[in-house]
mmCIF file of C-alpha atoms in Angstrom:
data_model
loop_
_atom_site.group_PDB
_atom_site.id
_atom_site.type_symbol
_atom_site.label_atom_id
_atom_site.label_comp_id
_atom_site.label_asym_id
_atom_site.label_seq_id
_atom_site.Cartn_x
_atom_site.Cartn_y
_atom_site.Cartn_z
ATOM 1 C CA MET N 126 -27.531 14.663 4.945
ATOM 2 C CA ILE N 127 -25.581 14.991 1.691
ATOM 3 C CA ASP N 128 -26.777 12.899 -1.231
ATOM 4 C CA LEU N 129 -24.447 10.216 -2.502
ATOM 5 C CA THR N 130 -23.857 12.062 -5.765
ATOM 6 C CA THR N 131 -22.922 9.048 -7.863
ATOM 7 C CA PHE N 132 -26.129 7.320 -6.781
ATOM 8 C CA ASP N 133 -28.485 10.186 -7.690
ATOM 9 C CA GLN N 134 -29.992 8.359 -10.645
ATOM 10 C CA ILE N 135 -30.578 5.131 -8.696
ATOM 11 C CA GLU N 136 -33.665 4.364 -6.672
ATOM 12 C CA GLN N 137 -32.604 4.256 -3.028
ATOM 13 C CA VAL N 138 -33.510 1.188 -1.016
ATOM 14 C CA GLY N 139 -33.545 2.186 2.638
ATOM 15 C CA HIS N 140 -34.000 4.905 5.181
ATOM 16 C CA GLU N 141 -31.357 3.950 7.765
ATOM 17 C CA SER N 142 -28.266 5.199 5.952
ATOM 18 C CA VAL N 143 -24.958 6.861 6.714
ATOM 19 C CA ALA N 144 -24.649 10.601 6.179
ATOM 20 C CA ILE N 145 -21.969 11.693 3.725
ATOM 21 C CA ASP N 146 -19.943 14.697 4.781
ATOM 22 C CA ALA N 147 -18.358 17.075 2.284
ATOM 23 C CA ALA N 148 -15.011 16.558 4.050
ATOM 24 C CA SER N 149 -15.201 12.743 3.960
ATOM 25 C CA LEU N 150 -12.863 10.281 2.303
ATOM 26 C CA TYR N 151 -15.697 9.186 0.033
ATOM 27 C CA GLN N 152 -16.134 12.704 -1.310
ATOM 28 C CA ALA N 153 -12.365 13.023 -1.809
ATOM 29 C CA PHE N 154 -12.372 9.781 -3.822
ATOM 30 C CA GLU N 155 -15.096 11.204 -6.077
ATOM 31 C CA LYS N 156 -12.490 13.681 -7.348
ATOM 32 C CA VAL N 157 -10.078 10.916 -8.392
ATOM 33 C CA LYS N 158 -10.024 10.483 -12.157
ATOM 34 C CA ASP N 159 -11.601 7.214 -13.333
ATOM 35 C CA GLY N 160 -9.785 5.945 -16.431
ATOM 36 C CA ARG N 161 -12.269 3.177 -17.263
ATOM 37 C CA GLY N 162 -14.381 3.366 -20.377
ATOM 38 C CA LYS N 163 -18.065 4.235 -20.099
ATOM 39 C CA LYS N 164 -19.102 0.585 -20.397
ATOM 40 C CA GLY N 165 -16.812 -0.301 -17.498
ATOM 41 C CA LYS N 166 -18.368 2.053 -14.975
ATOM 42 C CA ARG N 167 -21.262 0.053 -13.523
ATOM 43 C CA TYR N 168 -19.815 0.843 -10.100
ATOM 44 C CA PRO N 169 -18.494 4.317 -9.181
ATOM 45 C CA LEU N 170 -14.756 4.401 -8.503
ATOM 46 C CA ALA N 171 -15.357 6.187 -5.184
ATOM 47 C CA LEU N 172 -17.624 3.348 -4.055
ATOM 48 C CA ILE N 173 -15.072 0.698 -5.055
ATOM 49 C CA LEU N 174 -12.230 2.430 -3.212
ATOM 50 C CA THR N 175 -14.383 2.986 -0.134
ATOM 51 C CA ILE N 176 -15.543 -0.637 -0.017
ATOM 52 C CA ILE N 177 -11.933 -1.814 -0.213
ATOM 53 C CA LEU N 178 -11.087 0.453 2.723
ATOM 54 C CA LEU N 179 -14.127 -0.849 4.616
ATOM 55 C CA GLY N 180 -12.998 -4.458 4.154
ATOM 56 C CA LYS N 181 -9.445 -3.594 5.136
ATOM 57 C CA LEU N 182 -10.654 -1.778 8.250
ATOM 58 C CA ALA N 183 -12.453 -5.018 9.156
ATOM 59 C CA GLY N 184 -9.167 -6.928 8.892
ATOM 60 C CA GLU N 185 -9.393 -8.401 5.379
ATOM 61 C CA THR N 186 -6.083 -8.241 3.505
ATOM 62 C CA THR N 187 -7.109 -9.586 0.071
ATOM 63 C CA ILE N 188 -9.705 -8.647 -2.531
ATOM 64 C CA ASP N 189 -11.303 -12.094 -2.243
ATOM 65 C CA GLY N 190 -11.436 -11.714 1.531
ATOM 66 C CA ILE N 191 -13.111 -8.309 1.184
ATOM 67 C CA ILE N 192 -15.670 -9.746 -1.249
ATOM 68 C CA ASP N 193 -16.530 -12.602 1.129
ATOM 69 C CA TRP N 194 -16.723 -10.248 4.122
ATOM 70 C CA ILE N 195 -19.060 -7.856 2.284
ATOM 71 C CA ASP N 196 -21.176 -10.759 1.013
ATOM 72 C CA GLY N 197 -21.780 -11.948 4.557
ATOM 73 C CA ARG N 198 -23.208 -8.541 5.489
ATOM 74 C CA LYS N 199 -24.506 -7.345 2.144
ATOM 75 C CA GLU N 200 -28.127 -6.649 3.089
ATOM 76 C CA LYS N 201 -27.217 -4.464 6.054
ATOM 77 C CA ILE N 202 -24.443 -2.681 4.134
ATOM 78 C CA LYS N 203 -26.803 -2.053 1.204
ATOM 79 C CA GLN N 204 -29.228 -0.455 3.601
ATOM 80 C CA LEU N 205 -26.542 1.681 5.211
ATOM 81 C CA LEU N 206 -25.247 2.843 1.812
ATOM 82 C CA ASN N 207 -28.615 3.179 0.051
ATOM 83 C CA TRP N 208 -27.161 0.888 -2.616
ATOM 84 C CA PRO N 209 -29.727 -1.294 -4.469
ATOM 85 C CA LYS N 210 -27.366 -3.318 -6.706
ATOM 86 C CA ARG N 211 -25.043 -6.226 -6.125
ATOM 87 C CA PHE N 212 -21.533 -5.438 -4.963
ATOM 88 C CA PRO N 213 -18.544 -5.680 -7.360
ATOM 89 C CA THR N 214 -16.697 -8.865 -8.320
ATOM 90 C CA ASN N 215 -12.946 -9.426 -8.159
ATOM 91 C CA LYS N 216 -12.568 -8.552 -11.840
ATOM 92 C CA THR N 217 -14.407 -5.262 -11.334
ATOM 93 C CA TYR N 218 -12.186 -4.296 -8.415
ATOM 94 C CA THR N 219 -8.992 -5.134 -10.297
ATOM 95 C CA ASN N 220 -10.102 -3.314 -13.442
ATOM 96 C CA ALA N 221 -10.910 -0.179 -11.456
ATOM 97 C CA LEU N 222 -7.601 -0.290 -9.580
ATOM 98 C CA THR N 223 -5.614 -0.498 -12.811
ATOM 99 C CA HIS N 224 -7.402 2.545 -14.283
ATOM 100 C CA CYS N 225 -6.737 5.112 -11.578
ATOM 101 C CA ASP N 226 -3.622 6.986 -10.504
ATOM 102 C CA HIS N 227 -2.089 5.980 -7.172
ATOM 103 C CA HIS N 228 -0.712 9.526 -6.774
ATOM 104 C CA GLU N 229 -4.278 10.850 -6.803
ATOM 105 C CA ILE N 230 -5.324 8.251 -4.230
ATOM 106 C CA VAL N 231 -2.479 9.231 -1.895
ATOM 107 C CA LYS N 232 -3.238 12.931 -2.306
ATOM 108 C CA ALA N 233 -6.969 12.429 -1.719
ATOM 109 C CA ILE N 234 -6.294 10.622 1.557
ATOM 110 C CA THR N 235 -3.621 13.143 2.551
ATOM 111 C CA GLN N 236 -5.964 16.055 1.889
ATOM 112 C CA VAL N 237 -8.676 14.623 4.135
ATOM 113 C CA VAL N 238 -6.299 13.779 7.001
ATOM 114 C CA ILE N 239 -4.498 17.137 6.819
ATOM 115 C CA GLN N 240 -7.805 19.000 6.812
ATOM 116 C CA ALA N 241 -8.988 17.015 9.833
ATOM 117 C CA ARG N 242 -5.718 17.659 11.650
ATOM 118 C CA ALA N 243 -5.989 21.380 10.833
ATOM 119 C CA GLU N 244 -9.504 21.526 12.266
ATOM 120 C CA LYS N 245 -8.341 19.776 15.412
ATOM 121 C CA GLN N 246 -5.303 22.027 15.672
ATOM 122 C CA CYS N 247 -7.451 25.148 15.291
ATOM 123 C CA TYR N 248 -9.464 23.992 18.281
ATOM 124 C CA ASP N 249 -6.323 23.198 20.268
ATOM 125 C CA GLU N 250 -4.837 26.598 19.371
ATOM 126 C CA SER N 251 -7.997 28.376 20.464
ATOM 127 C CA ILE N 252 -7.571 27.127 24.021
ATOM 128 C CA LYS N 253 -3.806 27.767 24.314
ATOM 129 C CA PRO N 254 -2.546 30.613 26.526
ATOM 130 C CA ILE N 255 -1.650 33.734 24.503
ATOM 131 C CA GLU N 256 1.953 33.706 25.775
ATOM 132 C CA GLN N 257 2.476 30.177 24.426
ATOM 133 C CA LYS N 258 1.187 31.146 20.968
ATOM 134 C CA VAL N 259 3.534 34.154 20.785
ATOM 135 C CA ASN N 260 6.616 32.158 21.767
ATOM 136 C CA GLU N 261 6.056 29.295 19.309
ATOM 137 C CA GLU N 262 8.164 29.183 16.142
ATOM 138 C CA GLU N 263 7.067 27.751 12.822
ATOM 139 C CA LYS N 264 7.521 24.006 13.062
ATOM 140 C CA LEU N 265 9.466 22.198 10.368
ATOM 141 C CA ILE N 266 7.834 18.967 9.198
ATOM 142 C CA HIS N 267 9.970 15.861 9.552
ATOM 143 C CA THR N 268 9.646 13.733 6.406
ATOM 144 C CA ALA N 269 11.392 10.379 6.072
ATOM 145 C CA VAL N 270 12.223 9.157 2.567
ATOM 146 C CA ASP N 271 12.650 5.443 1.918
ATOM 147 C CA GLY N 272 11.830 2.706 -0.580
ATOM 148 C CA LYS N 273 9.944 -0.577 -0.269
ATOM 149 C CA VAL N 274 9.679 -3.505 -2.668
ATOM 150 C CA LEU N 275 6.265 -5.226 -2.760
ATOM 151 C CA ARG N 276 7.554 -8.788 -2.592
ATOM 152 C CA GLY N 277 4.366 -10.385 -3.863
ATOM 153 C CA THR N 278 4.874 -8.653 -7.215
ATOM 154 C CA ARG N 279 8.265 -10.274 -7.787
ATOM 155 C CA LYS N 280 6.856 -13.718 -8.576
ATOM 156 C CA HIS N 281 6.148 -13.069 -12.237
ATOM 157 C CA VAL N 282 7.887 -11.819 -15.374
ATOM 158 C CA ARG N 283 5.008 -10.759 -17.627
ATOM 159 C CA ALA N 284 5.455 -7.360 -19.270
ATOM 160 C CA ASN N 285 2.113 -6.081 -17.973
ATOM 161 C CA GLN N 286 2.908 -7.210 -14.426
ATOM 162 C CA PRO N 287 6.286 -5.648 -13.513
ATOM 163 C CA PRO N 288 7.719 -5.900 -9.992
ATOM 164 C CA VAL N 289 6.722 -2.911 -7.857
ATOM 165 C CA HIS N 290 9.260 -0.860 -5.936
ATOM 166 C CA LEU N 291 7.822 2.239 -4.249
ATOM 167 C CA LEU N 292 9.618 5.309 -2.893
ATOM 168 C CA SER N 293 7.605 6.985 -0.115
ATOM 169 C CA PHE N 294 7.704 10.420 1.507
ATOM 170 C CA TYR N 295 6.392 9.853 5.030
ATOM 171 C CA GLU N 296 5.477 12.551 7.550
ATOM 172 C CA CYS N 297 6.758 10.992 10.765
ATOM 173 C CA GLU N 298 4.734 12.962 13.321
ATOM 174 C CA ALA N 299 1.453 12.668 11.397
ATOM 175 C CA GLY N 300 1.929 9.067 10.227
ATOM 176 C CA LEU N 301 0.977 10.210 6.741
ATOM 177 C CA VAL N 302 2.310 9.277 3.291
ATOM 178 C CA LEU N 303 2.763 12.594 1.514
ATOM 179 C CA ASP N 304 3.334 10.880 -1.840
ATOM 180 C CA GLN N 305 4.744 7.679 -3.323
ATOM 181 C CA PHE N 306 6.590 6.995 -6.573
ATOM 182 C CA SER N 307 7.191 3.827 -8.589
ATOM 183 C CA ILE N 308 10.831 3.039 -9.307
ATOM 184 C CA GLU N 309 11.200 1.588 -12.782
ATOM 185 C CA LYS N 310 13.165 -1.581 -13.437
ATOM 186 C CA LYS N 311 16.941 -0.989 -13.652
ATOM 187 C CA LYS N 312 16.532 2.322 -11.776
ATOM 188 C CA ASN N 313 17.504 2.967 -8.171
ATOM 189 C CA GLU N 314 16.043 5.025 -5.333
ATOM 190 C CA TYR N 315 18.585 7.822 -5.682
ATOM 191 C CA SER N 316 18.030 8.439 -9.395
ATOM 192 C CA LYS N 317 14.250 8.341 -8.911
ATOM 193 C CA CYS N 318 14.434 10.714 -5.969
ATOM 194 C CA ILE N 319 16.501 13.197 -7.989
ATOM 195 C CA ALA N 320 14.011 12.998 -10.861
ATOM 196 C CA ILE N 321 10.865 13.636 -8.801
ATOM 197 C CA LEU N 322 12.146 15.968 -6.081
ATOM 198 C CA HIS N 323 10.063 19.154 -6.093
ATOM 199 C CA PRO N 324 9.619 22.166 -3.766
ATOM 200 C CA SER N 325 6.184 20.865 -2.720
ATOM 201 C CA LEU N 326 7.914 17.801 -1.236
ATOM 202 C CA VAL N 327 10.766 19.747 0.328
ATOM 203 C CA LYS N 328 10.046 23.348 1.360
ATOM 204 C CA GLY N 329 9.590 23.779 5.102
ATOM 205 C CA ARG N 330 10.556 20.148 5.744
ATOM 206 C CA ILE N 331 13.409 18.227 7.311
ATOM 207 C CA LEU N 332 14.165 15.276 5.036
ATOM 208 C CA THR N 333 15.918 12.249 6.486
ATOM 209 C CA THR N 334 16.927 9.220 4.445
ATOM 210 C CA ASP N 335 19.318 6.294 4.347
ATOM 211 C CA ALA N 336 22.745 6.185 2.772
ATOM 212 C CA GLY N 337 21.397 4.947 -0.571
ATOM 213 C CA ILE N 338 19.726 8.312 -1.258
ATOM 214 C CA GLY N 339 21.767 10.761 0.801
ATOM 215 C CA TYR N 340 24.309 11.808 -1.831
ATOM 216 C CA LYS N 341 25.582 15.306 -2.669
ATOM 217 C CA GLY N 342 23.134 15.886 -5.528
ATOM 218 C CA TRP N 343 20.115 15.028 -3.414
ATOM 219 C CA CYS N 344 21.307 17.202 -0.532
ATOM 220 C CA ALA N 345 21.915 20.113 -2.925
ATOM 221 C CA LEU N 346 18.355 19.904 -4.301
ATOM 222 C CA VAL N 347 16.861 19.736 -0.814
ATOM 223 C CA HIS N 348 18.838 22.868 0.110
ATOM 224 C CA ILE N 349 17.888 24.716 -3.110
ATOM 225 C CA PHE N 350 14.191 23.877 -2.685
ATOM 226 C CA GLY N 351 14.055 25.371 0.806
ATOM 227 C CA GLY N 352 14.275 22.260 2.940
ATOM 228 C CA TYR N 353 16.808 20.737 5.324
ATOM 229 C CA TYR N 354 18.558 17.384 5.103
ATOM 230 C CA GLN N 355 19.983 15.029 7.696
ATOM 231 C CA ILE N 356 21.903 12.006 6.449
ATOM 232 C CA ILE N 357 24.063 9.185 7.766
ATOM 233 C CA ILE N 358 27.498 8.815 6.189
ATOM 234 C CA LYS N 359 28.443 5.193 5.554
ATOM 235 C CA ASN N 360 30.866 3.370 3.270
ATOM 236 C CA ASN N 361 29.212 4.846 0.173
ATOM 237 C CA HIS N 362 31.152 8.007 1.116
ATOM 238 C CA PRO N 363 34.464 6.485 2.261
ATOM 239 C CA ALA N 364 36.529 9.697 2.157
ATOM 240 C CA VAL N 365 33.894 11.724 4.016
ATOM 241 C CA ARG N 366 33.527 8.985 6.624
ATOM 242 C CA ARG N 367 37.294 8.851 7.152
ATOM 243 C CA ASP N 368 37.349 12.631 7.651
ATOM 244 C CA LEU N 369 34.557 12.464 10.213
ATOM 245 C CA ILE N 370 36.177 9.594 12.121
ATOM 246 C CA ALA N 371 39.497 11.465 12.201
ATOM 247 C CA PHE N 372 37.764 14.643 13.389
ATOM 248 C CA PHE N 373 35.823 13.090 16.267
ATOM 249 C CA GLU N 374 38.839 11.021 17.384
ATOM 250 C CA ASN N 375 41.163 14.045 17.380
ATOM 251 C CA ASP N 376 41.864 15.038 21.002
ATOM 252 C CA LYS N 377 43.322 18.399 19.935
ATOM 253 C CA ILE N 378 40.098 19.899 18.564
ATOM 254 C CA ASP N 379 37.993 22.374 20.561
ATOM 255 C CA ARG N 380 35.468 20.154 22.299
ATOM 256 C CA ASN N 381 34.002 23.081 24.230
ATOM 257 C CA GLU N 382 32.128 23.888 21.025
ATOM 258 C CA PHE N 383 30.515 20.437 20.948
ATOM 259 C CA GLN N 384 26.907 19.847 21.921
ATOM 260 C CA TYR N 385 26.070 16.561 23.656
ATOM 261 C CA HIS N 386 22.860 14.738 24.518
ATOM 262 C CA LYS N 387 22.144 11.336 26.045
ATOM 263 C CA GLU N 388 18.983 9.235 26.270
ATOM 264 C CA THR N 389 18.409 5.936 28.079
ATOM 265 C CA SER N 390 15.511 3.544 27.616
ATOM 266 C CA LYS N 391 14.721 0.232 29.337
ATOM 267 C CA GLY N 392 12.230 -2.518 28.660
ATOM 268 C CA HIS N 393 11.824 -6.255 28.056
ATOM 269 C CA GLY N 394 15.147 -7.037 29.718
ATOM 270 C CA ARG N 395 17.015 -4.644 27.458
ATOM 271 C CA GLN N 396 18.707 -1.307 28.087
ATOM 272 C CA GLU N 397 19.596 1.079 25.285
ATOM 273 C CA VAL N 398 21.736 4.191 25.620
ATOM 274 C CA ARG N 399 21.856 6.666 22.744
ATOM 275 C CA GLU N 400 24.431 9.480 22.745
ATOM 276 C CA ILE N 401 25.162 12.207 20.240
ATOM 277 C CA TRP N 402 28.002 14.701 19.830
ATOM 278 C CA THR N 403 27.537 17.555 17.319
ATOM 279 C CA SER N 404 29.943 20.151 15.935
ATOM 280 C CA THR N 405 30.065 23.063 13.485
ATOM 281 C CA GLN N 406 33.854 22.956 13.072
ATOM 282 C CA MET N 407 33.778 20.848 9.891
ATOM 283 C CA ASN N 408 31.406 23.153 7.969
ATOM 284 C CA GLY N 409 34.252 24.966 6.220
ATOM 285 C CA HIS N 410 35.917 21.687 5.244
ATOM 286 C CA PHE N 411 32.764 20.294 3.589
ATOM 287 C CA LYS N 412 30.951 23.445 2.361
ATOM 288 C CA ASP N 413 32.206 23.330 -1.252
ATOM 289 C CA GLU N 414 30.765 19.858 -1.867
ATOM 290 C CA TRP N 415 27.852 19.616 0.586
ATOM 291 C CA ALA N 416 25.379 22.460 0.037
ATOM 292 C CA GLY N 417 24.183 24.209 3.184
ATOM 293 C CA ILE N 418 26.045 21.982 5.635
ATOM 294 C CA ALA N 419 25.572 23.323 9.168
ATOM 295 C CA GLN N 420 26.590 20.517 11.557
ATOM 296 C CA VAL N 421 28.289 17.131 11.669
ATOM 297 C CA PHE N 422 27.548 14.542 14.320
ATOM 298 C CA LEU N 423 28.515 11.221 15.881
ATOM 299 C CA ILE N 424 25.850 8.929 17.337
ATOM 300 C CA LYS N 425 26.786 6.090 19.693
ATOM 301 C CA ARG N 426 24.208 3.440 20.474
ATOM 302 C CA THR N 427 24.915 1.003 23.312
ATOM 303 C CA VAL N 428 22.592 -1.963 23.871
ATOM 304 C CA ILE N 429 22.850 -4.207 26.932
ATOM 305 C CA GLU N 430 20.811 -7.404 26.683
ATOM 306 C CA LYS N 431 21.199 -10.710 28.521
ATOM 307 C CA GLY N 432 24.467 -9.510 30.001
ATOM 308 C CA GLU N 433 25.982 -8.741 26.607
ATOM 309 C CA GLU N 434 26.874 -5.271 25.349
ATOM 310 C CA ARG N 435 26.709 -4.151 21.710
ATOM 311 C CA VAL N 436 27.992 -0.774 20.523
ATOM 312 C CA GLU N 437 27.184 0.898 17.214
ATOM 313 C CA ILE N 438 28.707 4.185 16.059
ATOM 314 C CA VAL N 439 27.475 6.151 13.057
ATOM 315 C CA TYR N 440 28.468 9.506 11.586
ATOM 316 C CA GLY N 441 26.376 12.039 9.757
ATOM 317 C CA MET N 442 25.772 15.594 8.645
ATOM 318 C CA THR N 443 22.875 18.016 8.380
ATOM 319 C CA SER N 444 21.986 21.407 6.947
ATOM 320 C CA LEU N 445 19.988 22.223 10.083
ATOM 321 C CA PRO N 446 21.674 25.055 12.011
ATOM 322 C CA ARG N 447 21.799 24.849 15.786
ATOM 323 C CA LYS N 448 19.138 27.532 16.199
ATOM 324 C CA LYS N 449 16.720 25.143 14.485
ATOM 325 C CA ALA N 450 18.031 21.812 15.814
ATOM 326 C CA ASP N 451 20.261 21.227 18.823
ATOM 327 C CA ALA N 452 21.883 17.909 19.707
ATOM 328 C CA LYS N 453 18.710 16.586 21.332
ATOM 329 C CA ARG N 454 16.667 17.339 18.209
ATOM 330 C CA LEU N 455 19.195 15.736 15.856
ATOM 331 C CA LEU N 456 19.161 12.553 17.923
ATOM 332 C CA GLU N 457 15.365 12.582 17.889
ATOM 333 C CA LEU N 458 15.322 12.979 14.093
ATOM 334 C CA ASN N 459 17.684 10.036 13.707
ATOM 335 C CA ARG N 460 15.452 7.861 15.897
ATOM 336 C CA LYS N 461 12.182 8.974 14.331
ATOM 337 C CA HIS N 462 13.428 8.375 10.787
ATOM 338 C CA TRP N 463 12.907 4.674 11.428
ATOM 339 C CA LEU N 464 9.192 5.221 11.930
ATOM 340 C CA ILE N 465 8.921 4.809 8.154
ATOM 341 C CA GLU N 466 10.134 1.235 8.630
ATOM 342 C CA ASN N 467 8.400 0.397 11.903
ATOM 343 C CA ARG N 468 5.072 2.225 11.549
ATOM 344 C CA LEU N 469 4.614 2.251 7.762
ATOM 345 C CA HIS N 470 6.450 -0.547 5.981
ATOM 346 C CA TYR N 471 6.308 -3.124 8.783
ATOM 347 C CA ARG N 472 2.606 -2.584 9.535
ATOM 348 C CA ARG N 473 1.735 -2.670 5.841
ATOM 349 C CA ASP N 474 3.522 -6.027 5.578
ATOM 350 C CA VAL N 475 2.467 -7.703 8.825
ATOM 351 C CA THR N 476 -0.898 -6.175 9.776
ATOM 352 C CA LEU N 477 -2.214 -5.460 6.274
ATOM 353 C CA GLY N 478 -0.569 -8.395 4.471
ATOM 354 C CA GLU N 479 0.880 -6.265 1.685
ATOM 355 C CA ASP N 480 3.844 -8.464 0.744
ATOM 356 C CA ALA N 481 1.594 -11.535 0.595
ATOM 357 C CA SER N 482 -0.797 -9.868 -1.873
ATOM 358 C CA GLN N 483 -1.090 -11.677 -5.201
ATOM 359 C CA VAL N 484 -2.597 -8.683 -7.038
ATOM 360 C CA ARG N 485 -0.068 -8.135 -9.810
ATOM 361 C CA VAL N 486 -1.801 -6.424 -12.735
ATOM 362 C CA LYS N 487 0.053 -3.246 -13.640
ATOM 363 C CA GLY N 488 -1.046 -0.267 -11.547
ATOM 364 C CA ALA N 489 -3.164 -2.171 -9.011
ATOM 365 C CA PRO N 490 -0.440 -2.957 -6.406
ATOM 366 C CA GLU N 491 0.474 0.740 -6.231
ATOM 367 C CA VAL N 492 -3.156 1.738 -5.569
ATOM 368 C CA LEU N 493 -3.545 -0.950 -2.899
ATOM 369 C CA ALA N 494 -0.318 0.282 -1.259
ATOM 370 C CA ALA N 495 -1.770 3.802 -1.239
ATOM 371 C CA LEU N 496 -4.959 2.512 0.407
ATOM 372 C CA ASN N 497 -2.908 0.562 2.977
ATOM 373 C CA GLY N 498 -1.038 3.750 3.812
ATOM 374 C CA GLY N 499 -4.422 5.458 4.162
ATOM 375 C CA ILE N 500 -5.613 2.854 6.665
ATOM 376 C CA LEU N 501 -2.551 3.463 8.825
ATOM 377 C CA ALA N 502 -2.935 7.253 8.533
ATOM 378 C CA LEU N 503 -6.512 6.937 9.804
ATOM 379 C CA MET N 504 -5.388 4.775 12.706
ATOM 380 C CA ASP N 505 -2.636 7.217 13.636
ATOM 381 C CA PHE N 506 -5.057 10.148 13.424
ATOM 382 C CA LEU N 507 -7.337 8.326 15.852
ATOM 383 C CA SER N 508 -4.324 7.533 18.104
ATOM 384 C CA VAL N 509 -4.959 3.794 17.764
ATOM 385 C CA LYS N 510 -2.137 1.895 19.476
ATOM 386 C CA ASN N 511 -3.086 -1.627 18.356
ATOM 387 C CA VAL N 512 -4.242 -1.610 14.717
ATOM 388 C CA ALA N 513 -5.105 -5.321 14.605
ATOM 389 C CA LYS N 514 -7.297 -4.987 17.698
ATOM 390 C CA GLN N 515 -9.054 -1.946 16.237
ATOM 391 C CA MET N 516 -9.739 -3.881 13.038
ATOM 392 C CA ARG N 517 -11.406 -6.650 15.029
ATOM 393 C CA HIS N 518 -13.572 -3.954 16.585
ATOM 394 C CA TYR N 519 -14.537 -2.588 13.167
ATOM 395 C CA CYS N 520 -15.328 -6.102 11.954
ATOM 396 C CA ALA N 521 -17.923 -6.383 14.698
ATOM 397 C CA HIS N 522 -19.054 -2.739 14.497
ATOM 398 C CA TYR N 523 -18.744 -1.900 10.817
ATOM 399 C CA GLU N 524 -21.234 0.955 11.145
ATOM 400 C CA GLU N 525 -18.418 2.824 12.918
ATOM 401 C CA ALA N 526 -16.032 2.049 10.054
ATOM 402 C CA LEU N 527 -18.583 3.369 7.552
ATOM 403 C CA GLN N 528 -18.941 6.541 9.607
ATOM 404 C CA LEU N 529 -15.167 6.939 9.507
ATOM 405 C CA LEU N 530 -15.166 6.721 5.696
ATOM 406 C CA PHE N 531 -18.297 8.762 4.961
ATOM 407 C CA GLY N 532 -18.216 11.227 7.863
ATOM 408 C CA ASN N 533 -16.074 14.187 8.862
ATOM 409 C CA LEU N 534 -12.813 12.723 10.096
ATOM 410 C CA ALA N 535 -12.209 15.651 12.460
ATOM 411 C CA MET N 536 -15.337 14.636 14.370
ATOM 412 C CA GLN N 537 -14.227 11.031 14.923
ATOM 413 C CA ASN N 538 -13.092 9.968 18.381
ATOM 414 C CA GLY N 539 -11.639 6.549 17.535
#
């Protein structure tokens, strides 16, 4: 058992306690810089962050709810944590949240999840056939980039409580927020993305985004930094869109060069057909303005529901060459981009109550958003299909939630 380092000078109160692993989230939080003054550190920052996660895992979406939930189980939780004092008040939580960096919180969580995934992957690799290992190519990481306004922070105008608009880099396969950035008032997602884009966010990755970010400058930086882009062309690029429409509608072009893929899905009385056509014939036309362009594409989505048919057609381009992404892969990337909306933003709003949060003090909403992203990353690592149901389980069996936060994540079975 590893000692709870921040508690070393405190007399411990019990013998039935959780073991703290060196690879745990708690230990990662101990490395986060605490900006409070010495007199404001009655409670270690790592403990505060971990308790918030514990309450959220149990289904509480507000600080007051977490406080009440902890209070109802305080004696048992004290015993499990070897913690002899009272637990923090709302003011203590808020003060701590405003004096730490949300980037550090995101990176601490990311580090733990990535390490756990690496350990699991090492085991999986060890049991793969040798031929399969030899034939595998290095996998590019699909990262979706999108912004989200925390609506609960809009209901005020005080200078120390500005509205919060976050730009997130989300690893779609892992369900992991790589980093998040606050967009200042009077700024937009594109200008922020240009300002913060860095090789560490780009190299070895496929970046997908919406039309509001996918401009020439952004694509050029992604290409320069060793990544690949895939964007949808809408009315923000009217001339480019007209060129793409004219190209795909031209019956005289060489369609033998096209690649095509089709997918059909059914469920809940609804049928959806997704088709994609890709081409390399427009690369020369666009190469001077769109760095690294390798393919253009047309995606047609047909939905049949209640006897009615709806058709949507979109156009786009990518710097992914065909040897790295065929038509099937490009269609998959387009579909999986929306995981940032459906599995990150939507679940943070609906399951974790993020938009209803009334925490507004500068800096705190960003940290809570980082912790919400961490909750979802844990659930995705554990392959949890129904997050709300799993939270009800943790509410009844909070010893398991504590083990998740203080133990080695790679050893957890969900």
